[in-house]
Protein backbone atom coordinates (compact mmCIF):
# COMPACT_ATOMS: atom_id res chain seq x y z
CA UNK A 1 0.00 0.00 0.00
CA UNK A 2 1.66 3.19 -1.13
CA UNK A 3 1.08 6.47 0.64
CA UNK A 4 0.61 8.30 -2.60
CA UNK A 5 -2.19 6.05 -3.79
CA UNK A 6 -4.00 6.27 -0.42
CA UNK A 7 -3.94 10.03 -0.81
CA UNK A 8 -4.76 10.31 -4.49
CA UNK A 9 -7.50 7.69 -4.81
CA UNK A 10 -10.06 10.13 -3.40
CA UNK A 11 -9.60 12.53 -6.30
CA UNK A 12 -10.74 10.38 -9.15
CA UNK A 13 -10.52 6.61 -8.81
CA UNK A 14 -12.64 6.52 -5.65
CA UNK A 15 -14.06 10.03 -5.73
CA UNK A 16 -16.73 10.00 -3.02
CA UNK A 17 -19.32 11.83 -5.12
CA UNK A 18 -18.66 10.72 -8.69
CA UNK A 19 -17.47 7.15 -8.07
CA UNK A 20 -18.84 6.02 -4.71
CA UNK A 21 -21.93 8.26 -5.04
CA UNK A 22 -21.86 9.03 -1.32
CA UNK A 23 -22.66 12.23 0.54
CA UNK A 24 -25.28 13.30 -2.00
CA UNK A 25 -27.37 15.27 0.48
CA UNK A 26 -24.81 18.09 0.95
CA UNK A 27 -23.68 17.72 -2.67
CA UNK A 28 -27.15 18.45 -3.97
CA UNK A 29 -28.08 21.02 -1.35
CA UNK A 30 -25.12 23.37 -1.14
CA UNK A 31 -23.67 23.23 -4.64
CA UNK A 32 -25.76 26.22 -5.76
CA UNK A 33 -22.84 28.61 -5.32
CA UNK A 34 -19.06 28.21 -5.39
CA UNK A 35 -18.70 29.90 -1.99
CA UNK A 36 -21.10 27.44 -0.37
CA UNK A 37 -19.47 24.50 -2.10
CA UNK A 38 -15.94 25.33 -0.99
CA UNK A 39 -17.11 26.24 2.52
CA UNK A 40 -18.86 22.89 2.84
CA UNK A 41 -15.90 21.09 1.25
CA UNK A 42 -13.39 22.60 3.69
CA UNK A 43 -15.62 21.94 6.71
CA UNK A 44 -16.20 18.33 5.70
CA UNK A 45 -12.51 17.82 4.91
CA UNK A 46 -11.52 19.03 8.37
CA UNK A 47 -14.03 16.74 10.06
CA UNK A 48 -12.98 13.86 7.83
CA UNK A 49 -9.27 14.20 8.58
CA UNK A 50 -9.76 14.64 12.33
CA UNK A 51 -12.30 11.83 12.69
CA UNK A 52 -10.12 9.50 10.60
CA UNK A 53 -7.10 10.25 12.81
CA UNK A 54 -8.97 9.79 16.10
CA UNK A 55 -10.82 6.68 14.96
CA UNK A 56 -7.54 5.20 13.79
CA UNK A 57 -5.86 6.04 17.13
CA UNK A 58 -8.58 4.38 19.20
CA UNK A 59 -9.29 1.51 16.79
CA UNK A 60 -7.71 -1.17 19.01
CA UNK A 61 -9.68 -0.17 22.10
CA UNK A 62 -13.12 0.13 20.48
CA UNK A 63 -15.44 -2.84 21.12
CA UNK A 64 -16.72 -4.09 17.78
CA UNK A 65 -20.39 -4.10 18.75
CA UNK A 66 -20.59 -0.41 19.67
CA UNK A 67 -18.12 1.00 17.15
CA UNK A 68 -20.73 2.94 15.16
CA UNK A 69 -22.01 5.02 18.14
CA UNK A 70 -18.40 5.69 19.12
CA UNK A 71 -17.53 6.88 15.63
CA UNK A 72 -20.59 9.11 15.61
CA UNK A 73 -19.57 10.69 18.92
CA UNK A 74 -16.07 11.38 17.54
CA UNK A 75 -17.50 12.85 14.33
CA UNK A 76 -20.10 14.91 16.20
CA UNK A 77 -17.37 16.42 18.37
CA UNK A 78 -15.52 17.79 15.35
CA UNK A 79 -18.71 18.90 13.66
CA UNK A 80 -19.56 20.92 16.76
CA UNK A 81 -16.10 22.52 16.62
CA UNK A 82 -16.59 23.39 12.93
CA UNK A 83 -20.07 24.69 13.61
CA UNK A 84 -18.96 27.02 16.39
CA UNK A 85 -15.80 28.19 14.61
CA UNK A 86 -17.74 28.93 11.44
CA UNK A 87 -20.46 30.76 13.35
CA UNK A 88 -17.78 32.85 15.03
CA UNK A 89 -15.47 33.66 12.12
CA UNK A 90 -17.57 33.26 8.99
CA UNK A 91 -21.13 34.07 10.07
CA UNK A 92 -22.32 34.78 6.51
CA UNK A 93 -21.16 31.37 5.27
CA UNK A 94 -22.58 29.73 8.40
CA UNK A 95 -25.93 31.31 7.71
CA UNK A 96 -26.02 30.33 4.05
CA UNK A 97 -25.02 26.71 4.75
CA UNK A 98 -27.60 26.61 7.54
CA UNK A 99 -28.72 23.17 8.67
CA UNK A 100 -26.14 21.48 6.44
CA UNK A 101 -23.28 22.27 8.84
CA UNK A 102 -24.68 20.19 11.74
CA UNK A 103 -25.76 17.61 9.18
CA UNK A 104 -22.10 16.87 8.39
CA UNK A 105 -22.45 14.45 11.34
CA UNK A 106 -24.53 12.14 9.21
CA UNK A 107 -22.52 12.65 6.01
CA UNK A 108 -22.02 9.07 4.92
CA UNK A 109 -18.58 9.78 3.45
CA UNK A 110 -17.21 10.50 6.92
CA UNK A 111 -18.79 7.53 8.66
CA UNK A 112 -17.98 5.43 5.60
CA UNK A 113 -14.25 6.27 5.77
CA UNK A 114 -14.18 5.68 9.54
CA UNK A 115 -15.79 2.28 9.07
CA UNK A 116 -14.10 1.21 5.85
CA UNK A 117 -10.63 2.64 6.33
CA UNK A 118 -9.67 4.39 9.57
CA UNK A 119 -10.99 1.60 11.80
CA UNK A 120 -8.54 -0.84 10.21
CA UNK A 121 -5.49 1.20 9.22
CA UNK A 122 -2.63 3.07 10.91
CA UNK A 123 -2.91 6.74 11.77
CA UNK A 124 -0.83 8.26 9.00
CA UNK A 125 -2.56 6.31 6.25
CA UNK A 126 -5.91 7.29 7.74
CA UNK A 127 -4.84 10.91 7.71
CA UNK A 128 -3.89 10.67 4.03
CA UNK A 129 -7.13 8.87 3.21
CA UNK A 130 -9.15 11.57 4.99
CA UNK A 131 -7.27 14.37 3.26
CA UNK A 132 -7.61 12.78 -0.19
CA UNK A 133 -11.28 11.96 0.22
CA UNK A 134 -12.00 15.43 1.62
CA UNK A 135 -10.27 17.13 -1.29
CA UNK A 136 -12.06 14.82 -3.73
CA UNK A 137 -15.39 15.78 -2.15
CA UNK A 138 -14.47 19.48 -2.32
CA UNK A 139 -13.43 19.08 -5.97
CA UNK A 140 -16.73 17.42 -6.86
CA UNK A 141 -18.79 20.07 -5.07
CA UNK A 142 -16.77 22.83 -6.70
CA UNK A 143 -17.15 21.72 -10.29
CA UNK A 144 -20.88 21.10 -9.83
CA UNK A 145 -21.27 24.52 -8.22
CA UNK A 146 -19.28 26.26 -10.99
CA UNK A 147 -21.76 25.03 -13.59
CA UNK A 148 -24.77 25.82 -11.42
CA UNK A 149 -23.69 29.27 -10.28
CA UNK A 150 -22.40 30.39 -13.67
CA UNK A 151 -25.51 29.37 -15.61
CA UNK A 152 -28.06 29.70 -12.83
CA UNK A 153 -26.97 33.02 -11.44
CA UNK A 154 -24.56 34.39 -14.05
CA UNK A 155 -21.76 34.72 -11.49
CA UNK A 156 -18.80 32.94 -9.90
CA UNK A 157 -17.88 33.44 -6.23
CA UNK A 158 -20.62 36.07 -6.21
CA UNK A 159 -18.95 38.12 -8.96
CA UNK A 160 -21.22 38.69 -11.97
CA UNK A 161 -19.48 37.37 -15.09
CA UNK A 162 -22.16 37.09 -17.72
CA UNK A 163 -23.15 39.98 -20.00
CA UNK A 164 -26.17 41.92 -18.73
CA UNK A 165 -28.36 40.51 -21.50
CA UNK A 166 -27.83 36.98 -20.14
CA UNK A 167 -30.96 35.66 -18.47
CA UNK A 168 -29.94 33.07 -15.87
CA UNK A 169 -31.30 29.54 -16.04
CA UNK A 170 -33.07 29.71 -12.67
CA UNK A 171 -33.72 25.97 -12.70
CA UNK A 172 -30.03 25.27 -12.18
CA UNK A 173 -29.87 26.92 -8.77
CA UNK A 174 -33.12 25.24 -7.75
CA UNK A 175 -33.08 21.64 -6.44
CA UNK A 176 -33.88 20.00 -9.83
CA UNK A 177 -30.79 21.73 -11.25
CA UNK A 178 -28.64 19.93 -8.67
CA UNK A 179 -29.95 16.54 -9.75
CA UNK A 180 -29.57 17.37 -13.43
CA UNK A 181 -26.01 18.68 -13.12
CA UNK A 182 -24.90 15.80 -10.89
CA UNK A 183 -26.50 13.27 -13.23
CA UNK A 184 -24.80 14.75 -16.28
CA UNK A 185 -21.41 14.75 -14.52
CA UNK A 186 -21.89 11.13 -13.40
CA UNK A 187 -22.75 10.20 -16.97
CA UNK A 188 -19.76 12.10 -18.31
CA UNK A 189 -17.27 10.40 -15.94
CA UNK A 190 -18.75 6.96 -16.61
CA UNK A 191 -18.45 7.67 -20.33
CA UNK A 192 -14.79 8.70 -19.85
CA UNK A 193 -14.08 5.46 -17.99
CA UNK A 194 -15.90 3.33 -20.53
CA UNK A 195 -13.91 4.99 -23.30
CA UNK A 196 -10.60 4.44 -21.48
CA UNK A 197 -11.34 0.79 -20.73
CA UNK A 198 -12.47 0.04 -24.25
CA UNK B 1 -34.27 -14.75 -42.98
CA UNK B 2 -32.94 -13.67 -39.62
CA UNK B 3 -34.09 -10.12 -40.15
CA UNK B 4 -37.68 -11.24 -40.41
CA UNK B 5 -37.74 -12.53 -36.85
CA UNK B 6 -38.23 -9.56 -34.55
CA UNK B 7 -37.42 -10.05 -30.89
CA UNK B 8 -38.85 -7.23 -28.81
CA UNK B 9 -40.38 -6.43 -25.46
CA UNK B 10 -44.15 -6.44 -24.94
CA UNK B 11 -46.72 -5.18 -25.84
CA UNK B 12 -46.75 -7.21 -29.06
CA UNK B 13 -49.25 -5.30 -31.10
CA UNK B 14 -49.59 -6.20 -34.75
CA UNK B 15 -50.29 -3.07 -36.72
CA UNK B 16 -49.48 -2.21 -40.27
CA UNK B 17 -48.67 1.44 -39.50
CA UNK B 18 -45.01 2.24 -38.94
CA UNK B 19 -43.74 4.70 -36.34
CA UNK B 20 -43.08 7.14 -39.15
CA UNK B 21 -46.62 6.96 -40.47
CA UNK B 22 -48.13 7.44 -37.01
CA UNK B 23 -45.85 10.39 -36.22
CA UNK B 24 -46.78 12.17 -39.44
CA UNK B 25 -50.41 11.39 -38.65
CA UNK B 26 -49.93 13.21 -35.34
CA UNK B 27 -48.29 16.13 -37.17
CA UNK B 28 -51.33 16.36 -39.48
CA UNK B 29 -53.66 16.27 -36.47
CA UNK B 30 -51.77 19.18 -34.90
CA UNK B 31 -51.92 21.31 -38.06
CA UNK B 32 -55.38 22.87 -37.49
CA UNK B 33 -54.35 24.12 -34.04
CA UNK B 34 -51.02 25.38 -35.44
CA UNK B 35 -52.80 27.33 -38.17
CA UNK B 36 -55.22 28.60 -35.54
CA UNK B 37 -52.36 29.75 -33.32
CA UNK B 38 -50.86 31.73 -36.20
CA UNK B 39 -54.29 33.17 -37.09
CA UNK B 40 -55.04 34.27 -33.52
CA UNK B 41 -51.61 35.46 -32.39
CA UNK B 42 -49.94 36.49 -35.64
CA UNK B 43 -46.65 35.71 -37.32
CA UNK B 44 -44.66 35.45 -34.09
CA UNK B 45 -46.58 32.28 -33.24
CA UNK B 46 -45.41 30.82 -36.56
CA UNK B 47 -41.82 31.69 -35.64
CA UNK B 48 -42.16 29.95 -32.29
CA UNK B 49 -43.41 26.79 -33.99
CA UNK B 50 -40.73 26.81 -36.72
CA UNK B 51 -37.89 27.45 -34.26
CA UNK B 52 -39.07 24.75 -31.87
CA UNK B 53 -39.29 22.15 -34.64
CA UNK B 54 -35.90 23.08 -36.10
CA UNK B 55 -34.24 23.01 -32.71
CA UNK B 56 -35.72 19.62 -31.80
CA UNK B 57 -34.70 18.01 -35.08
CA UNK B 58 -31.21 19.55 -35.16
CA UNK B 59 -30.53 18.63 -31.52
CA UNK B 60 -31.49 15.02 -32.13
CA UNK B 61 -29.39 14.77 -35.29
CA UNK B 62 -26.42 16.46 -33.64
CA UNK B 63 -26.36 14.23 -30.54
CA UNK B 64 -26.76 11.09 -32.60
CA UNK B 65 -24.00 12.21 -34.92
CA UNK B 66 -21.64 13.00 -32.02
CA UNK B 67 -22.34 9.69 -30.27
CA UNK B 68 -22.14 7.81 -33.59
CA UNK B 69 -25.65 6.36 -33.28
CA UNK B 70 -28.05 5.88 -36.20
CA UNK B 71 -29.75 9.18 -36.99
CA UNK B 72 -33.47 8.86 -36.28
CA UNK B 73 -34.85 12.26 -37.25
CA UNK B 74 -36.71 10.75 -40.21
CA UNK B 75 -39.21 9.01 -37.90
CA UNK B 76 -40.86 12.37 -37.25
CA UNK B 77 -40.99 12.09 -33.48
CA UNK B 78 -38.69 15.08 -32.99
CA UNK B 79 -41.03 17.14 -35.18
CA UNK B 80 -43.96 16.18 -32.95
CA UNK B 81 -41.96 17.10 -29.84
CA UNK B 82 -41.07 20.46 -31.39
CA UNK B 83 -44.67 21.27 -32.31
CA UNK B 84 -45.99 20.26 -28.88
CA UNK B 85 -43.34 22.33 -27.14
CA UNK B 86 -44.21 25.36 -29.28
CA UNK B 87 -47.89 24.83 -28.42
CA UNK B 88 -46.96 25.12 -24.74
CA UNK B 89 -45.21 28.48 -24.72
CA UNK B 90 -46.73 31.97 -24.90
CA UNK B 91 -46.62 33.47 -28.40
CA UNK B 92 -44.50 36.50 -27.51
CA UNK B 93 -41.51 34.70 -25.93
CA UNK B 94 -38.02 35.67 -27.14
CA UNK B 95 -36.68 33.49 -29.97
CA UNK B 96 -34.31 31.51 -27.76
CA UNK B 97 -37.06 30.17 -25.47
CA UNK B 98 -38.48 27.62 -27.95
CA UNK B 99 -34.95 26.84 -29.17
CA UNK B 100 -33.62 26.02 -25.68
CA UNK B 101 -36.85 24.31 -24.67
CA UNK B 102 -36.79 21.91 -27.63
CA UNK B 103 -33.07 21.26 -27.23
CA UNK B 104 -33.63 20.41 -23.54
CA UNK B 105 -36.62 18.22 -24.37
CA UNK B 106 -34.55 16.14 -26.78
CA UNK B 107 -31.12 16.27 -25.14
CA UNK B 108 -32.28 15.59 -21.57
CA UNK B 109 -35.78 14.19 -21.93
CA UNK B 110 -35.37 11.75 -24.79
CA UNK B 111 -31.93 10.80 -26.14
CA UNK B 112 -30.16 9.90 -22.84
CA UNK B 113 -32.85 7.33 -22.05
CA UNK B 114 -32.33 5.59 -25.38
CA UNK B 115 -34.42 7.66 -27.77
CA UNK B 116 -37.99 7.21 -28.94
CA UNK B 117 -39.81 4.51 -27.03
CA UNK B 118 -37.61 4.64 -23.94
CA UNK B 119 -38.27 8.10 -22.55
CA UNK B 120 -40.14 7.85 -19.22
CA UNK B 121 -41.68 11.32 -19.53
CA UNK B 122 -43.18 13.30 -22.37
CA UNK B 123 -40.18 15.26 -23.74
CA UNK B 124 -42.19 18.30 -24.83
CA UNK B 125 -43.74 18.70 -21.39
CA UNK B 126 -40.36 18.22 -19.75
CA UNK B 127 -39.07 21.03 -21.97
CA UNK B 128 -41.97 23.22 -20.91
CA UNK B 129 -41.41 22.44 -17.21
CA UNK B 130 -37.75 23.37 -17.64
CA UNK B 131 -38.64 26.67 -19.33
CA UNK B 132 -41.29 27.49 -16.74
CA UNK B 133 -38.90 26.91 -13.83
CA UNK B 134 -35.99 28.68 -15.50
CA UNK B 135 -37.58 31.76 -17.04
CA UNK B 136 -40.91 32.21 -15.25
CA UNK B 137 -41.10 35.84 -16.32
CA UNK B 138 -41.19 34.89 -20.01
CA UNK B 139 -43.38 31.85 -19.56
CA UNK B 140 -46.21 33.34 -17.50
CA UNK B 141 -46.75 36.70 -19.11
CA UNK B 142 -49.30 36.86 -21.90
CA UNK B 143 -49.36 40.10 -23.81
CA UNK B 144 -50.83 39.26 -27.19
CA UNK B 145 -54.58 39.50 -27.31
CA UNK B 146 -56.00 37.02 -29.84
CA UNK B 147 -57.64 38.29 -33.01
CA UNK B 148 -61.23 39.43 -32.29
CA UNK B 149 -60.91 38.59 -28.61
CA UNK B 150 -59.42 39.56 -25.28
CA UNK B 151 -56.71 37.91 -23.21
CA UNK B 152 -59.10 36.96 -20.45
CA UNK B 153 -61.73 35.64 -22.83
CA UNK B 154 -64.29 38.16 -21.55
CA UNK B 155 -66.17 39.87 -24.36
CA UNK B 156 -64.71 43.27 -25.20
CA UNK B 157 -68.02 45.06 -24.79
CA UNK B 158 -68.57 43.52 -21.37
CA UNK B 159 -65.11 44.55 -20.20
CA UNK B 160 -65.87 48.17 -21.02
CA UNK B 161 -69.29 48.14 -19.38
CA UNK B 162 -67.98 46.71 -16.13
CA UNK B 163 -64.88 48.86 -16.02
CA UNK B 164 -62.73 45.74 -15.80
CA UNK B 165 -59.77 47.01 -17.82
CA UNK B 166 -57.45 46.14 -14.96
CA UNK B 167 -57.73 42.40 -15.44
CA UNK B 168 -57.25 42.12 -19.18
CA UNK B 169 -53.58 41.18 -18.93
CA UNK B 170 -54.24 37.59 -17.94
CA UNK B 171 -55.53 34.31 -19.30
CA UNK B 172 -58.95 33.03 -18.20
CA UNK B 173 -57.45 30.72 -15.59
CA UNK B 174 -55.32 33.55 -14.23
CA UNK B 175 -58.39 35.72 -13.84
CA UNK B 176 -60.24 32.83 -12.22
CA UNK B 177 -57.47 32.22 -9.71
CA UNK B 178 -56.97 35.83 -8.64
CA UNK B 179 -60.68 36.68 -8.47
CA UNK B 180 -61.45 33.50 -6.55
CA UNK B 181 -58.75 34.43 -4.03
CA UNK B 182 -60.37 37.84 -3.57
CA UNK B 183 -63.79 36.24 -3.03
CA UNK B 184 -62.45 33.88 -0.38
CA UNK B 185 -60.82 36.81 1.38
CA UNK B 186 -64.15 38.63 1.26
CA UNK B 187 -66.02 35.60 2.65
CA UNK B 188 -63.63 35.55 5.59
CA UNK B 189 -64.26 39.21 6.23
CA UNK B 190 -68.03 38.66 6.04
CA UNK B 191 -67.79 35.83 8.57
CA UNK B 192 -65.76 37.91 10.99
CA UNK B 193 -68.42 40.64 10.78
CA UNK B 194 -65.91 43.42 10.09
CA UNK B 195 -66.44 46.26 7.65
CA UNK B 196 -64.15 46.55 4.66
CA UNK B 197 -65.69 48.64 1.87
CA UNK B 198 -62.58 48.53 -0.31
CA UNK B 199 -62.57 44.74 -0.28
CA UNK B 200 -66.32 44.66 -0.83
CA UNK B 201 -65.92 46.70 -4.01
CA UNK B 202 -63.18 44.32 -5.17
CA UNK B 203 -65.36 41.32 -4.35
CA UNK B 204 -68.21 42.73 -6.42
CA UNK B 205 -65.85 43.14 -9.33
CA UNK B 206 -64.57 39.62 -8.78
CA UNK B 207 -68.11 38.22 -8.82
CA UNK B 208 -68.72 40.07 -12.05
CA UNK B 209 -65.50 38.82 -13.56
CA UNK B 210 -66.21 35.20 -12.68
CA UNK B 211 -69.73 35.33 -14.05
CA UNK B 212 -68.36 36.96 -17.21
CA UNK B 213 -65.87 34.12 -17.54
CA UNK B 214 -68.75 31.65 -17.39
CA UNK B 215 -70.48 33.57 -20.18
CA UNK B 216 -67.41 33.33 -22.39
CA UNK B 217 -67.76 29.66 -23.38
CA UNK B 218 -67.92 30.59 -27.06
CA UNK B 219 -64.64 32.50 -26.87
CA UNK B 220 -63.00 29.59 -25.07
CA UNK B 221 -64.37 27.09 -27.57
CA UNK B 222 -63.25 28.95 -30.69
CA UNK B 223 -59.97 30.10 -29.14
CA UNK B 224 -60.48 33.84 -28.80
CA UNK B 225 -58.63 33.94 -25.47
CA UNK B 226 -55.08 34.54 -24.33
CA UNK B 227 -52.83 31.57 -23.76
CA UNK B 228 -50.02 29.49 -25.19
CA UNK B 229 -49.57 29.20 -28.95
CA UNK B 230 -51.54 26.02 -29.54
CA UNK B 231 -53.71 25.46 -26.50
CA UNK B 232 -56.45 28.05 -26.89
CA UNK B 233 -58.78 26.77 -29.59
CA UNK B 234 -60.78 23.81 -28.30
CA UNK B 235 -62.52 23.53 -31.67
CA UNK B 236 -59.35 23.17 -33.74
CA UNK B 237 -57.78 20.78 -31.24
CA UNK B 238 -60.88 18.60 -31.32
CA UNK B 239 -60.70 18.39 -35.13
CA UNK B 240 -57.16 17.02 -34.79
CA UNK B 241 -58.20 14.71 -31.96
CA UNK B 242 -61.08 13.30 -34.04
CA UNK B 243 -58.61 12.52 -36.81
CA UNK B 244 -56.36 10.65 -34.37
CA UNK B 245 -59.31 8.75 -32.94
CA UNK B 246 -60.59 7.91 -36.45
CA UNK B 247 -57.12 6.63 -37.35
CA UNK B 248 -57.12 4.75 -34.01
CA UNK B 249 -53.78 6.29 -33.03
CA UNK B 250 -55.18 7.26 -29.65
CA UNK B 251 -57.77 5.61 -27.45
CA UNK B 252 -60.59 7.33 -25.63
CA UNK B 253 -59.90 6.00 -22.13
CA UNK B 254 -57.26 8.53 -21.12
CA UNK B 255 -58.83 11.71 -22.58
CA UNK B 256 -62.34 10.92 -21.38
CA UNK B 257 -61.38 9.92 -17.84
CA UNK B 258 -58.99 12.89 -17.64
CA UNK B 259 -61.55 15.46 -18.79
CA UNK B 260 -64.33 13.75 -16.85
CA UNK B 261 -62.35 13.84 -13.62
CA UNK B 262 -61.57 17.52 -14.09
CA UNK B 263 -65.25 18.26 -14.78
CA UNK B 264 -66.53 16.40 -11.73
CA UNK B 265 -63.92 17.76 -9.34
CA UNK B 266 -64.27 21.37 -10.49
CA UNK B 267 -68.07 21.13 -10.29
CA UNK B 268 -67.63 19.91 -6.70
CA UNK B 269 -64.90 22.18 -5.45
CA UNK B 270 -64.20 25.10 -7.81
CA UNK B 271 -67.09 27.30 -6.73
CA UNK B 272 -66.96 30.05 -4.17
CA UNK B 273 -70.38 29.21 -2.70
CA UNK B 274 -69.53 25.82 -1.24
CA UNK B 275 -69.78 22.36 -2.80
CA UNK B 276 -71.41 21.82 -6.21
CA UNK B 277 -71.16 25.50 -7.15
CA UNK B 278 -68.24 25.19 -9.56
CA UNK B 279 -68.37 25.72 -13.29
CA UNK B 280 -67.09 22.49 -14.89
CA UNK B 281 -67.57 23.66 -18.49
CA UNK B 282 -65.32 26.68 -17.96
CA UNK B 283 -62.59 24.48 -16.50
CA UNK B 284 -62.80 21.90 -19.27
CA UNK B 285 -62.62 24.51 -22.03
CA UNK B 286 -59.90 26.71 -20.57
CA UNK B 287 -56.15 26.30 -20.21
CA UNK B 288 -54.30 23.44 -21.84
CA UNK B 289 -56.67 20.65 -20.81
CA UNK B 290 -57.89 19.66 -24.28
CA UNK B 291 -54.38 19.81 -25.76
CA UNK B 292 -52.99 17.83 -22.82
CA UNK B 293 -55.76 15.25 -22.64
CA UNK B 294 -55.84 14.35 -26.34
CA UNK B 295 -52.29 14.95 -27.53
CA UNK B 296 -49.91 14.63 -24.59
CA UNK B 297 -51.45 12.33 -21.97
CA UNK B 298 -52.11 9.83 -24.78
CA UNK B 299 -48.46 9.70 -25.89
CA UNK B 300 -47.92 6.02 -26.70
CA UNK B 301 -44.51 5.89 -25.05
CA UNK B 302 -45.40 7.46 -21.74
CA UNK B 303 -48.91 6.19 -21.05
CA UNK B 304 -49.95 2.77 -19.69
CA UNK B 305 -50.58 -0.12 -22.10
CA UNK B 306 -53.32 -1.84 -20.08
CA UNK B 307 -56.94 -0.65 -20.43
CA UNK B 308 -57.45 -0.33 -16.67
CA UNK B 309 -54.10 1.39 -16.29
CA UNK B 310 -55.19 4.02 -18.81
CA UNK B 311 -58.31 4.76 -16.80
CA UNK B 312 -56.32 5.25 -13.59
CA UNK B 313 -53.82 7.34 -15.53
CA UNK B 314 -56.55 9.68 -16.77
CA UNK B 315 -58.13 9.96 -13.32
CA UNK B 316 -54.74 10.70 -11.74
CA UNK B 317 -54.00 13.44 -14.30
CA UNK B 318 -57.42 14.97 -13.62
CA UNK B 319 -57.01 14.95 -9.84
CA UNK B 320 -53.56 16.57 -9.98
CA UNK B 321 -54.68 19.17 -12.54
CA UNK B 322 -57.60 20.26 -10.36
CA UNK B 323 -55.48 20.35 -7.21
CA UNK B 324 -52.96 22.63 -8.93
CA UNK B 325 -55.65 24.85 -10.48
CA UNK B 326 -57.58 25.31 -7.23
CA UNK B 327 -54.98 25.27 -4.46
CA UNK B 328 -51.56 25.29 -6.14
CA UNK B 329 -49.33 28.21 -6.95
CA UNK B 330 -49.84 28.09 -10.72
CA UNK B 331 -53.10 28.89 -12.50
CA UNK B 332 -52.73 25.81 -14.75
CA UNK B 333 -51.60 22.29 -13.84
CA UNK B 334 -51.99 20.19 -16.98
CA UNK B 335 -48.30 19.87 -17.82
CA UNK B 336 -47.18 18.98 -14.29
CA UNK B 337 -50.02 16.52 -13.80
CA UNK B 338 -49.13 14.60 -16.97
CA UNK B 339 -45.42 14.59 -16.09
CA UNK B 340 -46.15 13.28 -12.59
CA UNK B 341 -48.48 10.59 -13.89
CA UNK B 342 -45.90 9.60 -16.55
CA UNK B 343 -43.69 8.49 -13.68
CA UNK B 344 -46.38 6.17 -12.32
CA UNK B 345 -46.84 4.35 -15.63
CA UNK B 346 -44.59 1.33 -14.87
CA UNK B 347 -46.46 0.79 -11.58
CA UNK B 348 -49.88 1.25 -13.18
CA UNK B 349 -48.95 -1.29 -15.85
CA UNK B 350 -47.77 -3.76 -13.24
CA UNK B 351 -50.84 -3.55 -11.02
CA UNK B 352 -53.41 -3.54 -13.81
CA UNK B 353 -52.03 -6.47 -15.76
CA UNK B 354 -55.04 -8.29 -17.28
CA UNK B 355 -55.65 -11.87 -16.26
CA UNK B 356 -53.75 -14.34 -18.40
CA UNK B 357 -56.08 -16.15 -20.81
CA UNK B 358 -57.11 -19.53 -19.42
CA UNK B 359 -55.48 -18.95 -16.03
CA UNK B 360 -57.44 -20.07 -12.99
CA UNK B 361 -56.79 -18.90 -9.44
CA UNK B 362 -55.53 -21.72 -7.25
CA UNK B 363 -58.05 -22.73 -4.58
PDB file of C-alpha atoms in Angstrom, chain A residues 17-21 24 179-192:
ATOM      1  CA  UNK A  17     -19.316  11.827  -5.125  1.00  0.00           C
ATOM      2  CA  UNK A  18     -18.656  10.721  -8.690  1.00  0.00           C
ATOM      3  CA  UNK A  19     -17.466   7.150  -8.071  1.00  0.00           C
ATOM      4  CA  UNK A  20     -18.840   6.016  -4.714  1.00  0.00           C
ATOM      5  CA  UNK A  21     -21.934   8.256  -5.044  1.00  0.00           C
ATOM      6  CA  UNK A  24     -25.279  13.302  -2.001  1.00  0.00           C
ATOM      7  CA  UNK A 179     -29.950  16.540  -9.745  1.00  0.00           C
ATOM      8  CA  UNK A 180     -29.565  17.369 -13.432  1.00  0.00           C
ATOM      9  CA  UNK A 181     -26.008  18.677 -13.116  1.00  0.00           C
ATOM     10  CA  UNK A 182     -24.896  15.799 -10.893  1.00  0.00           C
ATOM     11  CA  UNK A 183     -26.503  13.270 -13.229  1.00  0.00           C
ATOM     12  CA  UNK A 184     -24.803  14.750 -16.276  1.00  0.00           C
ATOM     13  CA  UNK A 185     -21.408  14.751 -14.516  1.00  0.00           C
ATOM     14  CA  UNK A 186     -21.893  11.129 -13.405  1.00  0.00           C
ATOM     15  CA  UNK A 187     -22.755  10.196 -16.970  1.00  0.00           C
ATOM     16  CA  UNK A 188     -19.763  12.103 -18.305  1.00  0.00           C
ATOM     17  CA  UNK A 189     -17.273  10.403 -15.941  1.00  0.00           C
ATOM     18  CA  UNK A 190     -18.750   6.964 -16.610  1.00  0.00           C
ATOM     19  CA  UNK A 191     -18.452   7.673 -20.333  1.00  0.00           C
ATOM     20  CA  UNK A 192     -14.793   8.699 -19.855  1.00  0.00           C
TER      21      UNK A 192
END
